[in-house]
Amino acid sequence: MSGIVFQQQQLVFLSHQKCCSVPRIMGQRVSFPNLQHGYAASCPKFVKLSPHATVSGSGGAQYSEQWLDARTKQKREKIAGIDQDELLDPSLLADPDSCFCEFRGVQIHHKVYDAESQANNSSQSHTLSQVAHNNSWKLGLPMILLHGFGASVYSWSRAMKPLAELTGSKVLAFDRPAFGLTSRVDASTHLSTGTNDAKPLNPYSLSFSVLATLYFIDFLAAEKIVLVGHSAGSLVAIDSYFEAPECIAALILIAPAILAPRAVQKLAEQDKVGRENQTEGDISNSNMLAKPFIKIFKILLKFITVITQAIVQMAKGMTDMLNSIYKKALSAILRSAFGVMLIRMIIDKFGRGAVRIAWHDPNQVTEHVLNGYTKPLRAKGWDKALAEFTAATLTNAESESKPSMSKRLNEISCPVLIITGDNDKIVPSWNAKGLSQAIPGSCLEVIKNCGHLPHEEKVEEFVSIVYKFLHGAFGDQKELSLQAGAVV
């Protein structure tokens, strides 16, 4: 019978109910003839070998290989194709042009492009911004870009430079907490360590993103800015307007995930039909539910579906439709270890697919694009932060104390541009049309053969539409102000 030889090493057995307690043996030759048929039968992972241990015999080698294979598989865990074994601090994932600033204890990642720097690199950006090159008119106002759910500053990478040339001023984009390379902080700890002059605020709440937006307006030293929001970022944009309307010269909403007032009834009717169909399906399959295992599996599947639907509703700005108690229950689950596990499952299952669905032409979704969207999954604590963000959005306290956004849209008085793609599978174009009807004087532009990301998929057309809108809204004012200055 072959044995196992350990030289100057420590033998360590993993505990098991059926295993005997074995003392540590150092620096001696030890042989266990009955090891294969005794302890090994009840303890498959019975021994941890050090790097310098020597193994003799086929039995020992077999179990050693099994143990090493298990460890290798564990280290190879991936979410949406991103290795989860060695996560990094977000700052270590920064690009050469990345910037960080601290706001209320959170290190916010942002990027800034300005017209002067673009003039020095005009040849590099010429193909992306012919509109800006061919027109001498410049707005002269800075612009702030707000990304949507699951996105980051990366989603603006194709549009930032041409927009900077168009405005003739600075264009800034920042990662909202839980996204991109902005630091992931512990919400509970953050809430308990507020300053004397500022009330503690959940960094993953909508209110925090609004205050961060106002902070960057001051950061740009601007009296007024053009505020651009994409998808769920449109919620932040409009809330920022209501918080400080005097600072917002114009709003540009791209594929806005804001439920139009007339769409509420339509969605409610669709939801009712869906629930009726689901009930009929449950009755027809009642014989299957009699089996305990299948019943448990279906309950778990339905629960995951509910969580997924809640996240989708949150991303589309529909959380006011969820019952308050229902939202609080979901939030408590999301903040638990089980909820974080569900977040990881959902991102792994649908993360990369959601990016492809967002485009009208999936062939444009290159590996480079997928890497740009999944890069934040390499940051430490991304899963807990995303779960906390979702929970905080579901339990948005201000939504209960203030009138719903859909009832305040008619109060917006600044120029508003709404851009949508005719093949948006995430936020349908009909919702954007309803939204434009609810905002007085707003302009609606529908880009053909375009999905949920006009500023990425149709950059030239997007920039051209923005230019025409801004020139139409401020062109005469700009010329009059220049004439007045010349007279003086």
Coordinates of C-alpha atoms in Angstrom, one line a residue:
M1 CA 0.0 0.0 0.0
S2 CA 1.4 3.3 -1.0
G3 CA 1.8 6.1 1.5
I4 CA 2.3 9.9 1.7
V5 CA 5.6 11.4 2.6
F6 CA 5.9 14.9 4.1
Q7 CA 9.3 16.4 4.7
Q8 CA 9.6 19.3 7.2
Q9 CA 5.9 20.2 6.6
Q10 CA 2.7 20.4 8.5
L11 CA -0.1 17.9 7.9
V12 CA -3.6 19.6 8.1
F13 CA -6.9 17.7 8.1
L14 CA -10.2 19.5 7.5
S15 CA -12.8 18.8 10.2
H16 CA -15.7 16.4 9.5
Q17 CA -18.2 14.7 11.7
K18 CA -16.9 11.2 10.8
C19 CA -13.2 12.1 10.8
C20 CA -10.8 11.4 13.6
S21 CA -8.8 14.2 15.1
V22 CA -5.2 13.9 13.9
P23 CA -2.3 15.8 15.7
R24 CA 0.1 17.9 13.7
I25 CA 3.3 16.0 12.8
M26 CA 6.4 18.1 11.9
G27 CA 9.6 16.9 10.3
Q28 CA 9.0 13.1 10.4
R29 CA 8.3 10.5 7.8
V30 CA 4.7 9.4 8.3
S31 CA 2.8 6.6 6.5
F32 CA -0.9 6.0 6.7
P33 CA -1.6 2.6 5.0
N34 CA -5.4 2.8 5.5
L35 CA -5.7 6.4 4.4
Q36 CA -7.2 5.6 1.0
H37 CA -10.0 3.3 2.3
G38 CA -10.5 5.0 5.7
Y39 CA -10.5 8.7 6.1
A40 CA -10.6 9.4 2.4
A41 CA -14.0 7.8 2.0
S42 CA -15.6 10.2 4.4
C43 CA -13.4 13.3 3.7
P44 CA -12.9 13.9 0.0
K45 CA -11.0 17.1 0.8
F46 CA -9.1 15.6 3.6
V47 CA -5.7 17.2 3.3
K48 CA -4.2 20.6 2.3
L49 CA -0.8 20.2 0.7
S50 CA 1.9 22.9 1.0
P51 CA 3.8 23.9 -2.1
H52 CA 6.9 21.9 -0.9
A53 CA 5.1 18.7 0.0
T54 CA 6.1 15.6 -1.9
V55 CA 3.5 13.0 -2.9
S56 CA 4.1 9.4 -3.7
G57 CA 1.6 6.9 -4.9
S58 CA -1.4 7.2 -7.3
G59 CA -4.0 7.6 -4.5
G60 CA -2.4 10.7 -2.9
A61 CA -1.8 12.3 -6.3
Q62 CA -5.5 11.7 -7.3
Y63 CA -6.9 13.5 -4.3
S64 CA -4.3 16.3 -4.5
E65 CA -5.4 16.9 -8.1
Q66 CA -9.0 17.0 -7.1
W67 CA -8.3 19.5 -4.4
L68 CA -6.3 21.7 -6.8
D69 CA -9.0 21.5 -9.5
A70 CA -11.6 22.7 -7.0
R71 CA -9.4 25.6 -6.0
T72 CA -8.8 26.5 -9.7
K73 CA -12.5 26.4 -10.5
Q74 CA -13.3 28.6 -7.5
K75 CA -10.7 31.2 -8.6
R76 CA -12.2 31.2 -12.1
E77 CA -15.5 32.7 -11.0
K78 CA -16.6 35.3 -13.6
I79 CA -19.6 37.7 -13.8
A80 CA -20.5 38.8 -17.3
G81 CA -17.1 37.6 -18.4
I82 CA -15.1 39.6 -15.8
D83 CA -12.9 37.7 -13.4
Q84 CA -14.0 38.2 -9.8
D85 CA -11.0 36.7 -8.1
E86 CA -8.9 39.9 -7.9
L87 CA -11.1 43.0 -7.7
L88 CA -9.4 46.3 -7.4
D89 CA -10.0 49.7 -5.9
P90 CA -11.8 51.8 -8.6
S91 CA -9.0 54.4 -8.7
L92 CA -6.6 51.7 -9.9
L93 CA -8.8 51.2 -13.0
A94 CA -8.6 54.8 -14.0
D95 CA -7.8 56.0 -17.5
P96 CA -5.1 58.5 -18.3
D97 CA -7.7 61.3 -18.5
S98 CA -9.6 60.3 -15.4
C99 CA -10.1 62.7 -12.6
F100 CA -11.3 62.2 -9.0
C101 CA -12.8 64.6 -6.5
E102 CA -14.3 64.1 -3.1
F103 CA -17.9 65.0 -2.4
R104 CA -19.5 64.2 0.9
G105 CA -17.1 61.3 1.5
V106 CA -17.4 59.8 -2.0
Q107 CA -14.5 59.9 -4.5
I108 CA -16.4 60.7 -7.7
H109 CA -14.8 59.8 -11.0
H110 CA -15.2 62.3 -13.8
K111 CA -13.8 63.5 -17.1
V112 CA -13.6 67.0 -18.5
Y113 CA -13.1 68.1 -22.1
D114 CA -12.8 71.7 -23.2
A115 CA -12.7 73.5 -26.5
E116 CA -9.1 74.7 -26.1
S117 CA -7.7 71.2 -25.7
Q118 CA -9.8 70.0 -28.6
A119 CA -8.3 72.8 -30.8
N120 CA -4.9 71.2 -30.3
N121 CA -6.2 67.8 -31.3
S122 CA -8.6 68.8 -34.1
S123 CA -7.3 66.2 -36.5
Q124 CA -8.1 63.4 -34.1
S125 CA -11.7 64.4 -33.6
H126 CA -12.5 65.7 -37.1
T127 CA -14.3 62.6 -38.2
L128 CA -16.6 62.6 -35.2
S129 CA -17.5 66.3 -35.2
Q130 CA -17.8 67.7 -38.7
V131 CA -20.9 69.7 -37.5
A132 CA -18.8 71.6 -35.0
H133 CA -16.0 72.2 -37.5
N134 CA -18.3 73.5 -40.2
N135 CA -20.1 76.0 -38.0
S136 CA -18.5 79.0 -36.4
W137 CA -21.3 79.6 -33.9
K138 CA -20.4 78.4 -30.3
L139 CA -22.8 78.3 -27.4
G140 CA -20.3 79.4 -24.8
L141 CA -22.0 77.5 -22.0
P142 CA -20.6 74.4 -20.3
M143 CA -22.4 71.1 -20.4
I144 CA -22.8 68.3 -17.9
L145 CA -23.6 64.7 -19.0
L146 CA -25.5 62.2 -16.8
H147 CA -25.4 58.5 -17.7
G148 CA -28.1 56.0 -17.3
F149 CA -28.5 52.8 -15.2
G150 CA -25.7 50.3 -15.7
A151 CA -23.6 52.8 -17.7
S152 CA -20.8 55.2 -16.8
V153 CA -18.6 58.0 -18.2
Y154 CA -17.6 55.5 -20.9
S155 CA -21.0 55.8 -22.6
W156 CA -20.2 59.4 -23.4
S157 CA -16.7 58.7 -24.8
R158 CA -17.8 59.1 -28.5
A159 CA -19.8 62.3 -27.9
M160 CA -17.8 64.3 -25.3
K161 CA -15.2 65.7 -27.7
P162 CA -17.6 66.9 -30.5
L163 CA -19.9 68.4 -27.9
A164 CA -17.0 70.3 -26.4
E165 CA -16.2 71.7 -29.8
L166 CA -19.9 72.5 -30.4
T167 CA -20.3 74.4 -27.2
G168 CA -16.9 76.1 -27.3
S169 CA -16.7 75.4 -23.6
K170 CA -16.2 72.6 -21.1
V171 CA -18.1 69.3 -21.1
L172 CA -18.1 67.2 -18.0
A173 CA -19.3 63.7 -17.3
F174 CA -19.2 61.9 -14.0
D175 CA -19.9 58.4 -12.7
R176 CA -22.9 58.4 -10.3
P177 CA -22.3 56.3 -7.1
A178 CA -22.6 52.5 -7.7
F179 CA -21.4 53.0 -11.3
G180 CA -18.2 53.4 -13.3
L181 CA -15.1 54.2 -11.2
T182 CA -16.7 56.2 -8.4
S183 CA -15.8 54.8 -5.1
R184 CA -18.1 52.2 -3.5
V185 CA -18.8 53.2 0.1
D186 CA -20.6 51.4 2.8
A187 CA -24.0 53.2 2.9
S188 CA -24.7 52.3 6.6
T189 CA -21.3 53.6 7.7
H190 CA -21.6 56.7 5.5
L191 CA -25.0 57.6 7.0
S192 CA -23.7 57.4 10.5
T193 CA -20.7 59.7 9.9
G194 CA -22.3 62.9 8.7
T195 CA -20.7 66.3 9.2
N196 CA -22.1 69.1 11.3
D197 CA -23.0 71.3 8.3
A198 CA -24.4 68.6 6.1
K199 CA -27.1 66.1 6.9
P200 CA -26.0 62.5 6.2
L201 CA -27.3 61.3 2.8
N202 CA -27.4 57.9 1.3
P203 CA -24.7 58.1 -1.5
Y204 CA -26.8 55.8 -3.6
S205 CA -29.9 57.9 -3.5
L206 CA -31.3 60.1 -6.2
S207 CA -30.9 63.1 -4.0
F208 CA -27.2 62.5 -3.7
S209 CA -26.8 62.4 -7.5
V210 CA -28.7 65.7 -7.7
L211 CA -26.5 67.4 -5.2
A212 CA -23.4 66.0 -6.9
T213 CA -24.7 67.5 -10.2
L214 CA -25.1 70.9 -8.5
Y215 CA -21.6 70.5 -7.0
F216 CA -20.2 70.1 -10.5
I217 CA -22.0 73.2 -11.7
D218 CA -20.0 75.1 -9.0
F219 CA -16.9 73.1 -10.0
L220 CA -17.2 74.5 -13.5
A221 CA -17.6 78.0 -12.1
A222 CA -20.7 78.5 -14.4
E223 CA -23.7 80.6 -13.8
K224 CA -25.7 78.4 -16.2
I225 CA -25.1 75.0 -17.9
V226 CA -26.8 72.7 -20.4
L227 CA -27.8 69.5 -18.6
V228 CA -27.9 66.3 -20.6
G229 CA -29.4 63.1 -19.2
H230 CA -29.6 59.7 -20.8
S231 CA -32.2 57.1 -19.8
A232 CA -32.4 57.0 -16.0
G233 CA -29.9 60.0 -15.9
S234 CA -32.9 62.1 -17.2
L235 CA -34.4 61.6 -13.7
V236 CA -31.4 63.3 -12.2
A237 CA -31.4 66.0 -14.8
I238 CA -35.0 67.0 -14.2
D239 CA -34.7 66.8 -10.4
S240 CA -31.6 69.0 -10.6
Y241 CA -33.6 71.5 -12.6
F242 CA -36.4 71.6 -10.0
E243 CA -33.7 72.0 -7.3
A244 CA -31.9 74.9 -9.0
P245 CA -33.8 76.1 -12.2
E246 CA -31.8 79.3 -12.3
C247 CA -28.6 77.2 -13.1
I248 CA -30.1 75.2 -16.0
A249 CA -30.1 77.0 -19.4
A250 CA -31.5 74.0 -21.2
L251 CA -32.3 70.3 -20.8
I252 CA -31.5 67.6 -23.3
L253 CA -33.1 64.2 -22.5
I254 CA -31.9 61.2 -24.5
A255 CA -34.1 58.1 -24.4
P256 CA -35.6 59.4 -21.1
A257 CA -36.6 56.7 -18.7
I258 CA -39.3 59.0 -17.3
L259 CA -42.8 57.6 -17.5
A260 CA -45.0 59.9 -19.5
P261 CA -48.3 60.8 -17.7
R262 CA -50.5 59.1 -20.3
A263 CA -48.4 56.0 -20.3
V264 CA -49.2 55.1 -16.7
Q265 CA -52.7 53.8 -17.6
K266 CA -51.3 51.9 -20.6
L267 CA -48.7 50.1 -18.6
A268 CA -51.2 49.3 -15.8
E269 CA -53.4 47.7 -18.4
Q270 CA -50.5 45.7 -19.8
D271 CA -49.6 44.6 -16.3
K272 CA -53.1 43.5 -15.6
V273 CA -53.3 41.4 -18.7
G274 CA -49.9 39.8 -17.9
R275 CA -51.1 38.9 -14.4
E276 CA -54.3 37.3 -15.7
N277 CA -52.3 35.3 -18.2
Q278 CA -49.9 34.2 -15.5
T279 CA -52.8 33.1 -13.3
E280 CA -54.3 30.9 -16.1
G281 CA -50.9 29.4 -16.6
D282 CA -50.5 28.6 -13.0
I283 CA -53.9 26.8 -13.0
S284 CA -53.1 24.7 -16.0
N285 CA -49.9 23.6 -14.4
S286 CA -51.3 22.8 -11.0
N287 CA -50.5 19.2 -11.3
M288 CA -46.8 20.0 -11.7
L289 CA -46.8 22.1 -8.5
A290 CA -47.7 19.1 -6.6
K291 CA -44.1 18.0 -6.7
P292 CA -42.2 19.6 -3.9
F293 CA -38.9 20.1 -5.7
I294 CA -40.5 21.7 -8.7
K295 CA -42.6 23.9 -6.5
I296 CA -39.6 25.2 -4.6
F297 CA -37.8 25.8 -7.9
K298 CA -40.7 27.7 -9.4
I299 CA -41.1 29.9 -6.3
L300 CA -37.4 30.8 -6.4
L301 CA -37.7 31.5 -10.1
K302 CA -40.7 33.8 -9.6
F303 CA -38.8 35.6 -6.8
I304 CA -35.8 36.2 -9.1
T305 CA -38.3 37.4 -11.8
V306 CA -39.9 39.9 -9.3
I307 CA -36.5 41.3 -8.4
T308 CA -35.5 41.6 -12.0
Q309 CA -38.8 43.3 -12.9
A310 CA -38.3 45.7 -9.9
I311 CA -34.8 46.6 -11.2
V312 CA -36.1 47.2 -14.7
Q313 CA -39.0 49.4 -13.4
M314 CA -36.5 51.3 -11.3
A315 CA -34.3 51.9 -14.3
K316 CA -37.3 53.2 -16.2
G317 CA -38.4 55.6 -13.5
M318 CA -41.6 53.6 -12.6
T319 CA -41.0 53.0 -8.9
D320 CA -43.9 55.2 -8.0
M321 CA -46.1 52.4 -9.2
L322 CA -44.9 49.9 -6.6
N323 CA -46.6 49.6 -3.3
S324 CA -44.7 51.2 -0.4
I325 CA -44.7 48.1 1.7
Y326 CA -43.7 46.0 -1.3
K327 CA -40.8 48.4 -2.0
K328 CA -39.6 48.2 1.5
A329 CA -39.7 44.5 1.5
L330 CA -37.8 44.3 -1.7
S331 CA -35.2 46.8 -0.4
A332 CA -34.6 44.8 2.7
I333 CA -34.0 41.7 0.6
L334 CA -31.7 43.5 -1.8
R335 CA -29.5 44.7 1.1
S336 CA -29.1 41.1 2.3
A337 CA -26.5 38.6 1.2
F338 CA -29.2 36.8 -0.7
G339 CA -30.1 40.0 -2.6
V340 CA -26.4 40.7 -3.5
M341 CA -26.3 37.1 -4.8
L342 CA -29.4 37.8 -7.0
I343 CA -27.8 41.0 -8.3
R344 CA -24.7 39.0 -9.3
M345 CA -26.9 36.4 -11.0
I346 CA -28.9 39.0 -13.0
I347 CA -25.8 40.9 -14.1
D348 CA -24.1 37.7 -15.1
K349 CA -27.1 36.5 -17.0
F350 CA -28.3 39.7 -18.7
G351 CA -25.4 42.2 -18.4
R352 CA -23.7 41.7 -21.8
G353 CA -27.0 40.9 -23.5
A354 CA -28.5 44.2 -22.3
V355 CA -25.8 46.1 -24.0
R356 CA -26.5 44.4 -27.3
I357 CA -30.2 44.9 -27.0
A358 CA -29.6 48.6 -26.4
W359 CA -28.3 49.0 -30.0
H360 CA -30.4 48.9 -33.1
D361 CA -27.5 47.2 -34.9
P362 CA -25.9 44.6 -32.6
N363 CA -23.0 44.2 -35.0
Q364 CA -21.7 47.6 -33.8
V365 CA -21.4 46.2 -30.3
T366 CA -17.7 45.2 -30.5
E367 CA -15.7 43.6 -27.8
H368 CA -14.2 47.0 -27.0
V369 CA -17.7 48.3 -26.3
L370 CA -18.6 45.3 -24.1
N371 CA -15.3 45.8 -22.2
G372 CA -16.1 49.5 -21.6
Y373 CA -19.5 48.6 -20.1
T374 CA -18.2 45.7 -18.0
K375 CA -15.0 47.3 -16.7
P376 CA -16.6 48.5 -13.5
L377 CA -17.3 44.9 -12.6
R378 CA -13.6 44.7 -11.7
A379 CA -14.1 47.3 -8.9
K380 CA -14.3 46.1 -5.3
G381 CA -17.8 46.1 -3.8
W382 CA -19.6 46.7 -7.2
D383 CA -22.2 44.1 -6.3
K384 CA -23.1 45.5 -2.9
A385 CA -23.1 49.0 -4.2
L386 CA -25.5 48.1 -7.1
A387 CA -27.8 46.3 -4.6
E388 CA -27.8 49.3 -2.3
F389 CA -28.5 51.7 -5.3
T390 CA -31.4 49.6 -6.3
A391 CA -32.8 49.5 -2.8
A392 CA -32.3 53.2 -2.2
T393 CA -34.1 54.0 -5.5
L394 CA -37.1 51.7 -4.5
T395 CA -37.4 53.5 -1.1
N396 CA -36.8 57.0 -2.3
A397 CA -38.3 59.0 0.6
E398 CA -38.6 62.2 -1.3
S399 CA -40.9 60.6 -3.9
E400 CA -43.4 60.1 -1.1
S401 CA -43.1 63.6 0.3
K402 CA -43.1 65.5 -3.0
P403 CA -45.5 65.4 -6.0
S404 CA -44.6 62.8 -8.6
M405 CA -42.3 64.0 -11.4
S406 CA -45.0 63.3 -14.0
K407 CA -47.2 65.9 -12.3
R408 CA -44.5 68.6 -12.4
L409 CA -43.4 68.3 -16.0
N410 CA -45.6 71.2 -17.0
E411 CA -43.6 73.4 -14.6
I412 CA -40.4 73.2 -16.7
S413 CA -39.8 76.5 -18.4
C414 CA -36.3 76.2 -19.9
P415 CA -35.8 74.9 -23.5
V416 CA -36.1 71.1 -23.6
L417 CA -34.9 68.7 -26.3
I418 CA -36.0 65.0 -26.3
I419 CA -34.1 62.6 -28.5
T420 CA -35.1 59.0 -29.0
G421 CA -34.4 56.1 -31.4
D422 CA -37.2 54.6 -33.4
N423 CA -36.0 51.1 -32.4
D424 CA -35.5 51.6 -28.7
K425 CA -36.2 48.3 -27.1
I426 CA -35.6 49.5 -23.5
V427 CA -37.6 52.7 -23.4
P428 CA -40.0 52.8 -26.4
S429 CA -40.1 55.9 -28.5
W430 CA -43.9 56.3 -27.9
N431 CA -43.1 57.1 -24.3
A432 CA -40.7 59.9 -25.4
K433 CA -43.5 61.3 -27.6
G434 CA -45.9 61.3 -24.6
L435 CA -43.2 63.0 -22.5
S436 CA -42.7 65.8 -25.1
Q437 CA -46.4 66.5 -25.0
A438 CA -46.3 66.8 -21.2
I439 CA -43.4 69.4 -21.3
P440 CA -44.5 72.7 -22.7
G441 CA -42.6 73.9 -25.7
S442 CA -40.2 70.9 -25.8
C443 CA -38.7 69.6 -29.1
L444 CA -38.8 65.9 -30.0
E445 CA -36.4 64.3 -32.5
V446 CA -36.6 60.6 -33.5
I447 CA -33.5 59.1 -35.0
K448 CA -34.2 56.4 -37.5
N449 CA -32.5 53.0 -37.3
C450 CA -31.4 53.8 -33.8
G451 CA -31.8 52.1 -30.5
H452 CA -31.4 53.2 -26.9
L453 CA -28.0 54.9 -27.3
P454 CA -28.2 57.7 -30.0
H455 CA -25.1 59.4 -28.6
E456 CA -23.1 56.2 -29.2
E457 CA -24.8 54.5 -32.2
K458 CA -25.6 57.7 -34.2
V459 CA -23.0 60.2 -33.0
E460 CA -22.9 62.5 -36.1
E461 CA -26.7 62.7 -36.3
F462 CA -27.0 63.2 -32.5
V463 CA -24.5 66.1 -32.5
S464 CA -26.2 67.7 -35.4
I465 CA -29.6 67.6 -33.7
V466 CA -28.1 69.1 -30.5
Y467 CA -26.4 71.9 -32.5
K468 CA -29.6 72.8 -34.3
F469 CA -31.5 72.8 -31.0
L470 CA -29.0 75.0 -29.1
H471 CA -28.6 77.4 -32.0
G472 CA -32.3 77.7 -32.3
A473 CA -32.7 78.3 -28.6
F474 CA -29.8 80.6 -28.0
G475 CA -28.4 81.7 -31.4
D476 CA -30.3 85.0 -31.5
Q477 CA -29.5 85.7 -27.9
K478 CA -25.8 85.1 -28.4
E479 CA -25.7 87.3 -31.5
L480 CA -27.6 90.1 -29.7
S481 CA -25.2 89.9 -26.7
L482 CA -22.2 90.1 -29.0
Q483 CA -23.7 93.2 -30.8
A484 CA -24.4 94.8 -27.5
G485 CA -20.9 94.2 -26.5
A486 CA -19.6 95.7 -29.7
V487 CA -21.6 98.9 -29.3
V488 CA -20.3 99.4 -25.8

